[in-house]
Short mmCIF file of C-alpha atoms and ligand atoms in Angstrom, two decimals:
data_model
loop_
_atom_site.label_atom_id
_atom_site.label_comp_id
_atom_site.label_asym_id
_atom_site.label_seq_id
_atom_site.Cartn_x
_atom_site.Cartn_y
_atom_site.Cartn_z
CA UNK T 1 15.21 -1.30 25.90
CA UNK T 2 12.57 -0.19 23.23
CA UNK T 3 9.86 1.99 22.89
CA UNK T 4 6.86 0.88 21.89
CA UNK T 5 4.35 2.76 20.60
CA UNK T 6 0.39 1.12 21.05
CA UNK T 7 -2.31 2.68 19.31
CA UNK T 8 -5.85 1.75 20.70
CA UNK T 9 -3.81 1.07 24.10
CA UNK T 10 -6.64 1.87 26.45
CA UNK T 11 -9.21 -0.81 25.08
CA UNK T 12 -9.73 -4.07 25.59
CA UNK T 13 -6.69 -5.93 24.46
CA UNK T 14 -4.31 -3.06 23.83
CA UNK T 15 -4.22 -2.17 27.99
CA UNK T 16 -3.77 -6.05 28.92
CA UNK T 17 -0.89 -5.70 26.07
CA UNK T 18 0.82 -2.63 27.56
CA UNK T 19 0.99 -4.72 30.96
CA UNK T 20 2.45 -7.26 29.53
CA UNK T 21 5.38 -4.89 27.69
CA UNK T 22 6.09 -3.18 30.70
CA UNK T 23 6.70 -6.36 32.55
CA UNK T 24 8.82 -7.70 29.98
CA UNK T 25 10.96 -4.29 30.15
CA UNK T 26 9.68 -2.43 26.90
CA UNK T 27 8.51 1.62 27.46
CA UNK T 28 5.38 1.76 26.32
CA UNK T 29 3.67 4.90 24.53
CA UNK T 30 -0.15 4.76 23.97
CA UNK T 31 -1.86 6.98 21.70
CA UNK T 32 -6.32 6.21 21.55
CA UNK T 33 -9.06 8.59 20.72
CA UNK T 34 -10.82 7.20 23.71
CA UNK T 35 -13.95 6.72 21.41
CA UNK T 36 -14.40 3.04 23.08
CA UNK T 37 -12.23 3.12 25.90
CA UNK T 38 -11.53 5.47 29.22
CA UNK T 39 -8.27 7.03 30.01
CA UNK T 40 -8.43 5.47 33.70
CA UNK T 41 -6.89 2.31 31.82
CA UNK T 42 -3.81 4.22 32.11
CA UNK T 43 -3.81 4.54 35.72
CA UNK T 44 -5.18 0.79 36.41
CA UNK T 45 -2.07 -0.37 34.01
CA UNK T 46 0.48 1.76 36.12
CA UNK T 47 -1.11 0.30 39.65
CA UNK T 48 -0.58 -2.99 37.94
CA UNK T 49 2.68 -2.99 36.67
CA UNK T 50 4.38 -0.50 39.29
CA UNK T 51 5.68 1.05 35.86
CA UNK T 52 4.86 4.74 34.02
CA UNK T 53 3.85 4.91 30.30
CA UNK T 54 2.65 7.88 28.41
CA UNK T 55 -0.43 8.59 27.10
CA UNK T 56 -1.64 10.55 24.21
CA UNK T 57 -5.30 11.34 23.67
CA UNK T 58 -4.82 11.45 19.72
CA UNK T 59 -6.65 10.63 16.68
CA UNK T 60 -5.59 8.29 14.05
CA UNK T 61 -7.36 10.07 11.47
CA UNK T 62 -5.25 13.29 12.66
CA UNK T 63 -1.71 13.06 10.91
CA UNK T 64 -0.47 15.71 12.98
CA UNK T 65 -1.16 14.25 16.08
CA UNK T 66 1.13 11.44 15.33
CA UNK T 67 3.54 12.97 13.79
CA UNK T 68 3.74 15.12 17.10
CA UNK T 69 3.87 11.39 18.92
CA UNK T 70 6.94 10.37 16.85
CA UNK T 71 8.79 13.53 17.32
CA UNK T 72 8.64 13.58 20.93
CA UNK T 73 9.60 9.94 21.13
CA UNK T 74 11.91 7.39 19.31
CA UNK T 75 9.51 4.96 18.68
CA UNK T 76 11.09 1.67 17.79
CA UNK T 77 8.06 -0.39 17.05
CA UNK T 78 4.16 -0.11 16.85
CA UNK T 79 1.78 -2.32 18.23
CA UNK T 80 -1.46 -1.77 16.10
CA UNK T 81 -4.92 -2.22 17.67
CA UNK T 82 -6.75 1.17 17.32
CA UNK T 83 -10.22 0.65 15.21
CA UNK T 84 -13.72 0.21 15.35
CA UNK T 85 -14.69 -3.41 15.64
CA UNK T 86 -18.61 -3.52 16.37
CA UNK T 87 -19.57 -5.83 13.00
CA UNK T 88 -23.22 -4.70 12.78
CA UNK T 89 -22.33 -1.08 13.21
CA UNK T 90 -20.08 -1.37 10.51
CA UNK T 91 -22.84 -3.07 8.16
CA UNK T 92 -24.58 0.38 9.04
CA UNK T 93 -21.79 2.41 8.96
CA UNK T 94 -19.42 1.55 6.12
CA UNK T 95 -18.06 4.63 4.72
CA UNK T 96 -17.36 5.27 9.05
CA UNK T 97 -15.47 1.95 9.06
CA UNK T 98 -13.32 1.92 5.98
CA UNK T 99 -12.37 5.50 7.01
CA UNK T 100 -11.57 5.42 10.76
CA UNK T 101 -9.64 1.58 10.09
CA UNK T 102 -7.91 1.92 6.69
CA UNK T 103 -7.22 5.77 6.65
CA UNK T 104 -6.29 5.53 9.76
CA UNK T 105 -3.84 2.84 9.71
CA UNK T 106 -2.63 4.11 5.97
CA UNK T 107 -1.79 7.90 8.00
CA UNK T 108 -0.26 5.85 10.23
CA UNK T 109 1.86 3.99 7.91
CA UNK T 110 3.04 7.24 6.46
CA UNK T 111 4.04 8.96 9.36
CA UNK T 112 6.02 5.92 10.13
CA UNK T 113 7.65 5.71 7.31
CA UNK T 114 8.63 9.27 7.61
CA UNK T 115 10.33 8.25 10.63
CA UNK T 116 12.02 5.38 9.73
CA UNK T 117 10.05 3.24 12.06
CA UNK T 118 9.32 -0.09 9.91
CA UNK T 119 8.67 -2.59 12.68
CA UNK T 120 5.00 -3.69 13.21
CA UNK T 121 2.27 -5.52 14.79
CA UNK T 122 -1.16 -5.66 13.68
CA UNK T 123 -4.64 -6.78 15.31
CA UNK T 124 -6.09 -8.94 12.50
CA UNK T 125 -8.74 -11.41 13.14
CA UNK T 126 -9.82 -14.89 12.54
CA UNK T 127 -12.62 -12.82 10.74
CA UNK T 128 -10.50 -13.00 7.76
CA UNK T 129 -10.87 -17.19 6.93
CA UNK T 130 -14.65 -15.95 5.95
CA UNK T 131 -17.43 -18.61 5.60
CA UNK T 132 -15.79 -21.04 3.18
CA UNK T 133 -12.42 -22.12 4.80
CA UNK T 134 -13.30 -25.08 7.17
CA UNK T 135 -11.64 -25.14 10.97
CA UNK T 136 -8.73 -25.78 12.01
CA UNK T 137 -7.94 -22.55 10.17
CA UNK T 138 -4.46 -21.89 9.01
CA UNK T 139 -2.64 -19.17 7.99
CA UNK T 140 -2.28 -20.10 4.24
CA UNK T 141 -5.31 -20.47 3.45
CA UNK T 142 -7.41 -17.71 1.10
CA UNK T 143 -8.84 -14.82 3.07
CA UNK T 144 -12.12 -12.99 2.79
CA UNK T 145 -15.19 -11.13 4.61
CA UNK T 146 -18.52 -10.83 5.18
CA UNK T 147 -19.14 -7.73 6.22
CA UNK T 148 -17.42 -4.19 6.04
CA UNK T 149 -15.21 -4.29 9.68
CA UNK T 150 -14.27 -8.17 8.10
CA UNK T 151 -12.99 -6.26 4.66
CA UNK T 152 -11.36 -3.46 6.62
CA UNK T 153 -9.13 -6.59 8.39
CA UNK T 154 -8.63 -8.17 4.77
CA UNK T 155 -7.56 -4.82 2.98
CA UNK T 156 -4.73 -3.63 5.70
CA UNK T 157 -3.61 -7.18 5.57
CA UNK T 158 -3.18 -6.88 2.00
CA UNK T 159 -2.08 -3.30 2.23
CA UNK T 160 0.87 -4.25 4.85
CA UNK T 161 1.99 -7.28 2.48
CA UNK T 162 2.29 -4.99 -0.04
CA UNK T 163 4.11 -2.28 2.19
CA UNK T 164 6.83 -5.09 2.94
CA UNK T 165 7.57 -5.76 -0.89
CA UNK T 166 7.63 -2.23 -1.60
CA UNK T 167 10.34 -1.74 1.28
CA UNK T 168 12.43 -4.97 2.22
CA UNK T 169 13.48 -3.20 5.28
CA UNK T 170 9.56 -3.45 7.01
CA UNK T 171 8.88 -6.09 9.47
CA UNK T 172 5.01 -6.62 10.25
CA UNK T 173 3.10 -9.51 11.79
CA UNK T 174 -0.61 -9.46 11.53
CA UNK T 175 -2.01 -11.63 14.19
CA UNK T 176 -5.29 -13.16 13.62
CA UNK T 177 -7.26 -13.53 17.10
CA UNK T 178 -9.55 -15.95 17.62
CA UNK T 179 -12.14 -14.82 20.44
CA UNK T 180 -10.51 -13.38 23.46
CA UNK T 181 -12.03 -13.01 26.24
CA UNK T 182 -10.93 -13.18 30.50
CA UNK T 183 -9.67 -10.14 32.40
CA UNK T 184 -6.59 -9.48 34.10
CA UNK T 185 -6.40 -11.49 37.16
CA UNK T 186 -6.25 -8.37 39.49
CA UNK T 187 -9.33 -7.42 38.06
CA UNK T 188 -8.50 -4.31 37.32
CA UNK T 189 -8.71 -4.07 33.61
CA UNK T 190 -11.25 -5.78 31.07
CA UNK T 191 -13.72 -5.78 28.59
CA UNK T 192 -15.80 -2.33 29.02
CA UNK T 193 -18.22 -2.80 26.11
CA UNK T 194 -20.96 0.46 25.86
CA UNK T 195 -24.58 -0.12 25.54
CA UNK T 196 -25.72 -4.28 25.29
CA UNK T 197 -23.09 -6.41 24.39
CA UNK T 198 -23.35 -8.06 20.92
CA UNK T 199 -20.19 -10.62 21.88
CA UNK T 200 -21.09 -13.67 24.00
CA UNK T 201 -19.57 -13.38 27.37
CA UNK T 202 -20.22 -9.58 27.94
CA UNK T 203 -23.68 -10.70 27.40
CA UNK T 204 -23.58 -13.67 29.52
CA UNK T 205 -21.64 -11.13 32.28
CA UNK T 206 -24.28 -8.63 32.07
CA UNK T 207 -26.97 -11.63 32.85
CA UNK T 208 -25.08 -12.60 35.84
CA UNK T 209 -24.46 -9.30 37.06
CA UNK T 210 -28.56 -8.81 36.56
CA UNK T 211 -28.42 -6.19 34.53
CA UNK T 212 -30.17 -8.22 31.81
CA UNK T 213 -32.71 -10.80 31.86
CA UNK T 214 -31.54 -13.93 29.89
CA UNK T 215 -29.15 -15.19 27.24
CA UNK T 216 -30.57 -15.55 23.83
CA UNK T 217 -28.39 -18.74 22.43
CA UNK T 218 -28.58 -18.13 18.33
CA UNK T 219 -28.96 -21.18 16.77
CA UNK T 220 -29.14 -24.83 18.69
CA UNK T 221 -29.41 -26.67 15.20
CA UNK T 222 -25.67 -26.43 13.97
CA UNK T 223 -23.64 -29.37 13.34
CA UNK T 224 -21.73 -29.26 16.48
CA UNK T 225 -22.09 -31.56 19.48
CA UNK T 226 -24.77 -29.86 21.38
CA UNK T 227 -26.09 -27.84 18.27
CA UNK T 228 -24.75 -24.86 19.46
CA UNK T 229 -21.85 -22.60 17.86
CA UNK T 230 -18.60 -23.46 18.59
CA UNK T 231 -15.57 -21.16 19.39
CA UNK T 232 -12.09 -20.60 20.13
CA UNK T 233 -11.74 -18.68 23.54
CA UNK T 234 -8.48 -17.21 24.49
CA UNK T 235 -7.73 -15.48 27.63
CA UNK T 236 -7.24 -12.36 26.61
CA UNK T 237 -3.87 -12.19 29.14
CA UNK T 238 -2.50 -15.25 26.92
CA UNK T 239 -3.28 -13.13 23.67
CA UNK T 240 -1.38 -10.44 25.27
CA UNK T 241 1.64 -12.11 25.64
CA UNK T 242 1.47 -13.62 22.20
CA UNK T 243 2.20 -9.87 21.32
CA UNK T 244 5.32 -9.48 23.34
CA UNK T 245 6.52 -12.73 21.50
CA UNK T 246 5.35 -11.33 18.03
CA UNK T 247 7.31 -8.22 18.63
CA UNK T 248 10.41 -10.00 19.33
CA UNK T 249 10.46 -12.16 16.17
CA UNK T 250 9.38 -8.64 14.46
CA UNK T 251 12.50 -7.37 15.32
CA UNK T 252 14.57 -10.08 14.34
CA UNK T 253 13.11 -10.66 10.90
CA UNK T 254 11.80 -8.83 7.90
CA UNK T 255 8.70 -9.41 6.01
CA UNK T 256 5.00 -9.69 6.20
CA UNK T 257 3.85 -12.79 8.55
CA UNK T 258 0.25 -13.78 9.26
CA UNK T 259 -0.05 -15.84 12.62
CA UNK T 260 -3.04 -17.07 14.46
CA UNK T 261 -3.48 -16.19 18.10
CA UNK T 262 -5.97 -18.98 19.32
CA UNK T 263 -5.81 -22.38 21.66
CA UNK T 264 -6.78 -24.44 18.65
CA UNK T 265 -9.51 -25.58 21.45
CA UNK T 266 -13.42 -25.24 20.46
CA UNK T 267 -16.23 -24.60 23.07
CA UNK T 268 -19.60 -24.63 22.29
CA UNK T 269 -21.64 -21.71 23.52
CA UNK T 270 -23.31 -23.71 26.13
CA UNK T 271 -20.24 -25.27 27.64
CA UNK T 272 -18.96 -21.43 28.16
CA UNK T 273 -22.50 -21.11 29.48
CA UNK T 274 -21.69 -23.80 32.09
CA UNK T 275 -18.40 -22.35 32.56
CA UNK T 276 -19.60 -19.25 33.70
CA UNK T 277 -22.39 -20.65 35.76
CA UNK T 278 -19.82 -22.39 37.97
CA UNK T 279 -17.17 -19.60 38.24
CA UNK T 280 -20.31 -16.73 39.10
CA UNK T 281 -22.30 -19.56 40.85
CA UNK T 282 -25.34 -18.35 39.53
CA UNK T 283 -28.01 -19.59 37.10
CA UNK T 284 -27.40 -17.89 33.61
CA UNK T 285 -31.09 -17.97 32.40
CA UNK T 286 -31.18 -18.71 28.78
CA UNK T 287 -33.13 -19.43 25.66
CA UNK T 288 -32.66 -21.08 22.61
CA UNK T 289 -33.45 -18.42 19.17
CA UNK T 290 -32.89 -18.46 15.80
CA UNK T 291 -28.96 -18.63 14.21
CA UNK T 292 -27.73 -14.95 13.79
CA UNK T 293 -27.46 -13.62 10.26
CA UNK T 294 -23.40 -13.98 9.40
CA UNK T 295 -22.40 -16.91 12.16
CA UNK T 296 -20.66 -19.94 11.23
CA UNK T 297 -21.14 -23.35 12.86
CA UNK T 298 -17.67 -23.74 14.35
CA UNK T 299 -14.13 -21.57 14.18
CA UNK T 300 -10.66 -22.75 15.47
CA UNK T 301 -7.25 -22.07 14.96
CA UNK T 302 -4.32 -24.03 13.75
CA UNK T 303 -2.17 -22.15 16.66
CA UNK T 304 0.96 -24.32 15.61
CA UNK T 305 2.28 -21.23 13.47
CA UNK T 306 2.74 -18.92 16.48
CA UNK T 307 4.45 -22.08 18.56
CA UNK T 308 6.91 -22.85 15.97
CA UNK T 309 7.72 -19.21 15.18
CA UNK T 310 7.14 -17.49 18.58
CA UNK T 311 7.50 -20.66 21.09
CA UNK T 312 4.20 -19.09 22.22
CA UNK T 313 0.94 -21.00 23.01
CA UNK T 314 -2.22 -20.33 25.43
CA UNK T 315 -2.32 -21.81 28.74
CA UNK T 316 -5.63 -20.86 29.99
CA UNK T 317 -8.56 -22.97 30.36
CA UNK T 318 -12.08 -21.64 29.78
CA UNK T 319 -12.71 -21.97 33.44
CA UNK T 320 -10.43 -19.43 34.01
CA UNK T 321 -11.19 -17.01 31.85
CA UNK T 322 -14.53 -17.16 32.97
CA UNK T 323 -13.80 -16.64 36.66
CA UNK T 324 -11.16 -13.84 35.78
CA UNK T 325 -13.88 -12.02 33.28
CA UNK T 326 -16.39 -12.37 36.71
CA UNK T 327 -13.98 -11.32 38.73
CA UNK T 328 -13.33 -8.11 36.72
CA UNK T 329 -17.33 -7.88 36.26
CA UNK T 330 -18.08 -7.66 40.18
CA UNK T 331 -15.28 -5.21 40.54
CA UNK T 332 -16.23 -2.75 37.96
CA UNK T 333 -19.85 -3.27 37.63
CA UNK T 334 -20.73 -0.21 35.99
CA UNK T 335 -17.03 -0.56 33.67
CA UNK T 336 -13.95 1.89 34.65
P1 NAD B 401 -11.42 -1.72 21.59
O1 NAD B 401 -12.46 -0.75 21.21
O2 NAD B 401 -11.66 -2.22 23.22
O3 NAD B 401 -9.90 -1.16 21.54
C1 NAD B 401 -9.65 -0.50 20.32
C2 NAD B 401 -9.43 0.87 20.55
O4 NAD B 401 -9.13 1.95 19.37
C3 NAD B 401 -10.40 1.66 21.61
O5 NAD B 401 -9.74 2.26 22.83
C4 NAD B 401 -10.44 3.24 20.30
O6 NAD B 401 -11.12 4.26 21.46
C5 NAD B 401 -9.25 3.10 19.71
N1 NAD B 401 -9.57 4.08 18.69
C6 NAD B 401 -10.54 3.51 17.77
N2 NAD B 401 -10.44 4.40 16.58
C7 NAD B 401 -9.35 5.36 16.56
C8 NAD B 401 -8.59 6.31 16.29
N3 NAD B 401 -9.12 6.90 15.04
N4 NAD B 401 -7.41 7.06 16.86
C9 NAD B 401 -7.37 6.69 17.81
N5 NAD B 401 -7.86 5.38 18.46
C10 NAD B 401 -9.12 4.90 17.90
O7 NAD B 401 -11.05 -3.35 21.33
P2 NAD B 401 -10.46 -4.31 21.46
O8 NAD B 401 -11.43 -5.71 21.62
O9 NAD B 401 -9.66 -4.16 22.49
O10 NAD B 401 -9.80 -4.59 19.85
C11 NAD B 401 -8.88 -4.34 19.57
C12 NAD B 401 -7.92 -4.56 18.00
O11 NAD B 401 -8.23 -5.97 17.98
C13 NAD B 401 -9.47 -4.03 16.88
O12 NAD B 401 -8.16 -3.69 16.10
C14 NAD B 401 -9.86 -5.35 16.83
O13 NAD B 401 -10.94 -5.21 15.42
C15 NAD B 401 -9.19 -6.23 16.67
N6 NAD B 401 -9.60 -7.57 17.16
C16 NAD B 401 -10.96 -7.52 18.58
C17 NAD B 401 -11.48 -8.96 18.47
C18 NAD B 401 -12.16 -9.11 20.05
O14 NAD B 401 -13.05 -10.04 19.93
N7 NAD B 401 -12.17 -7.95 21.01
C19 NAD B 401 -11.01 -9.98 17.82
C20 NAD B 401 -10.20 -9.95 16.52
C21 NAD B 401 -9.68 -8.25 16.22
C1 UD1 B 402 -17.95 -11.91 16.36
C2 UD1 B 402 -18.02 -11.58 14.77
C3 UD1 B 402 -16.48 -11.36 14.71
C4 UD1 B 402 -15.03 -10.58 15.37
C5 UD1 B 402 -15.34 -11.43 16.91
C6 UD1 B 402 -14.83 -10.38 17.98
C7 UD1 B 402 -20.20 -11.63 13.95
C8 UD1 B 402 -20.75 -12.65 13.01
N1 UD1 B 402 -18.58 -11.93 14.28
O1 UD1 B 402 -17.13 -13.28 16.26
O2 UD1 B 402 -16.56 -10.93 13.41
O3 UD1 B 402 -14.07 -10.62 15.08
O4 UD1 B 402 -17.13 -11.56 17.51
O5 UD1 B 402 -15.20 -9.29 17.86
O6 UD1 B 402 -20.27 -10.98 14.80
N2 UD1 B 402 -23.39 -16.02 20.82
C9 UD1 B 402 -24.99 -16.27 21.60
N3 UD1 B 402 -26.15 -15.37 22.37
C10 UD1 B 402 -25.34 -14.02 22.02
C11 UD1 B 402 -24.03 -13.69 21.87
C12 UD1 B 402 -23.25 -14.88 20.95
O7 UD1 B 402 -25.51 -17.39 21.55
O8 UD1 B 402 -26.20 -13.21 22.77
C13 UD1 B 402 -23.42 -16.63 20.31
C14 UD1 B 402 -22.93 -16.62 18.68
O9 UD1 B 402 -23.79 -17.14 17.96
C15 UD1 B 402 -21.51 -17.78 18.37
C16 UD1 B 402 -21.16 -17.57 19.75
O10 UD1 B 402 -21.68 -17.21 20.89
O11 UD1 B 402 -21.62 -18.94 18.32
C17 UD1 B 402 -19.77 -16.23 19.81
O12 UD1 B 402 -20.27 -15.20 19.79
P1 UD1 B 402 -19.61 -13.19 19.47
O13 UD1 B 402 -18.91 -13.53 21.02
O14 UD1 B 402 -20.58 -12.65 18.96
O15 UD1 B 402 -18.15 -13.94 18.86
P2 UD1 B 402 -18.15 -14.59 17.01
O16 UD1 B 402 -19.47 -14.60 16.61
O17 UD1 B 402 -17.06 -15.80 16.92
#
């Protein structure tokens, strides 16, 4: 079976994808510098799957560390999750974000070229749809960004597009994730943010645990049915499965292909709060607050391309996503 290098494989989405890859029979080699995750993820992935996987603590900014991985393993394809992802932090530290995400990806591509590895699945984001396109987003819409994090995704997509033009042996699928939430059903792996969370579900989880007092609902005057922001929340396990489908597609087709991974359905902040209250059987205290800078009213995918190209579509409901998030949270109140 093929050997897949998973960069960022101890992180939130990477760890769930390792589970799906191992369960689909692939051999997995993980590379991560552990800047935003724990090596304990590897033990948990082994427990869930009953399979072994290799782990390298290595940094994309260190070419010789990546060279060593490619020398010691015959890598058939790369799934590239590694990157910094906090929007606010990227505004404060643009150079660190551009360097880590872009230089790191260029280093990885360079090492892949030297080892004749040209099959690549990239973690892009719905953030590339910017603020002027209107949902549902289709992959042919123009891309743009409003912050350095978003620009790293736009720029890396462009780099990969150019690599595919220059060398027709390359095959790249850029997966544009909508809002991944939830956790593996076992409760062994899940989202593990450092410090006070920025994203909705990790914040709600901390309120439910009693670690934070109340949720600020950013804006109740959006042009949406209940006035709060609408997003396309997707179960991380569904998202992870989408990578296995994308990988199969990438092995069989050449060229650059951007593909949305979303459910195609939007939920408001208040709908998510209600679903989470049911899942944890607690009240989630909340208060309306001003809109958060940079937020848009509505974001959801046109999910038809993934279905057409890969035969993949998301399965889980928002209720299941909240139940699995809560299951992980109560089993790991201090994270991994
Ligand atoms: P995460 O932070 O949990 O995982 C990213 C991993 O990359 C971490 O384990 C981190 O230690 C590692 N990493 C960072 N810089 C590295 C470097 N220089 N060398 C080696 N490893 C490095 O994040 P996630 O939520 O799992 O996201 C994975 C990818 O998906 C990221 O590229 C992110 O931008 C993208 N994405 C995430 C979301 C989301 O909501 N979580 C949405 C859209 C896109
Ligand atoms: C955010 C990022 C986006 C990134 C995505 C996944 C911003 C502006 N956007 O998207 O670039 O790709 O995370 O990492 O940061 N909300 C509250 N209270 C909170 C937190 C969130 O009301 O404490 C609301 C938001 O206003 C939004 C919704 O919940 O309407 C979802 O927010 P969030 O989980 O942060 O995701 P996005 O803003 O969609």
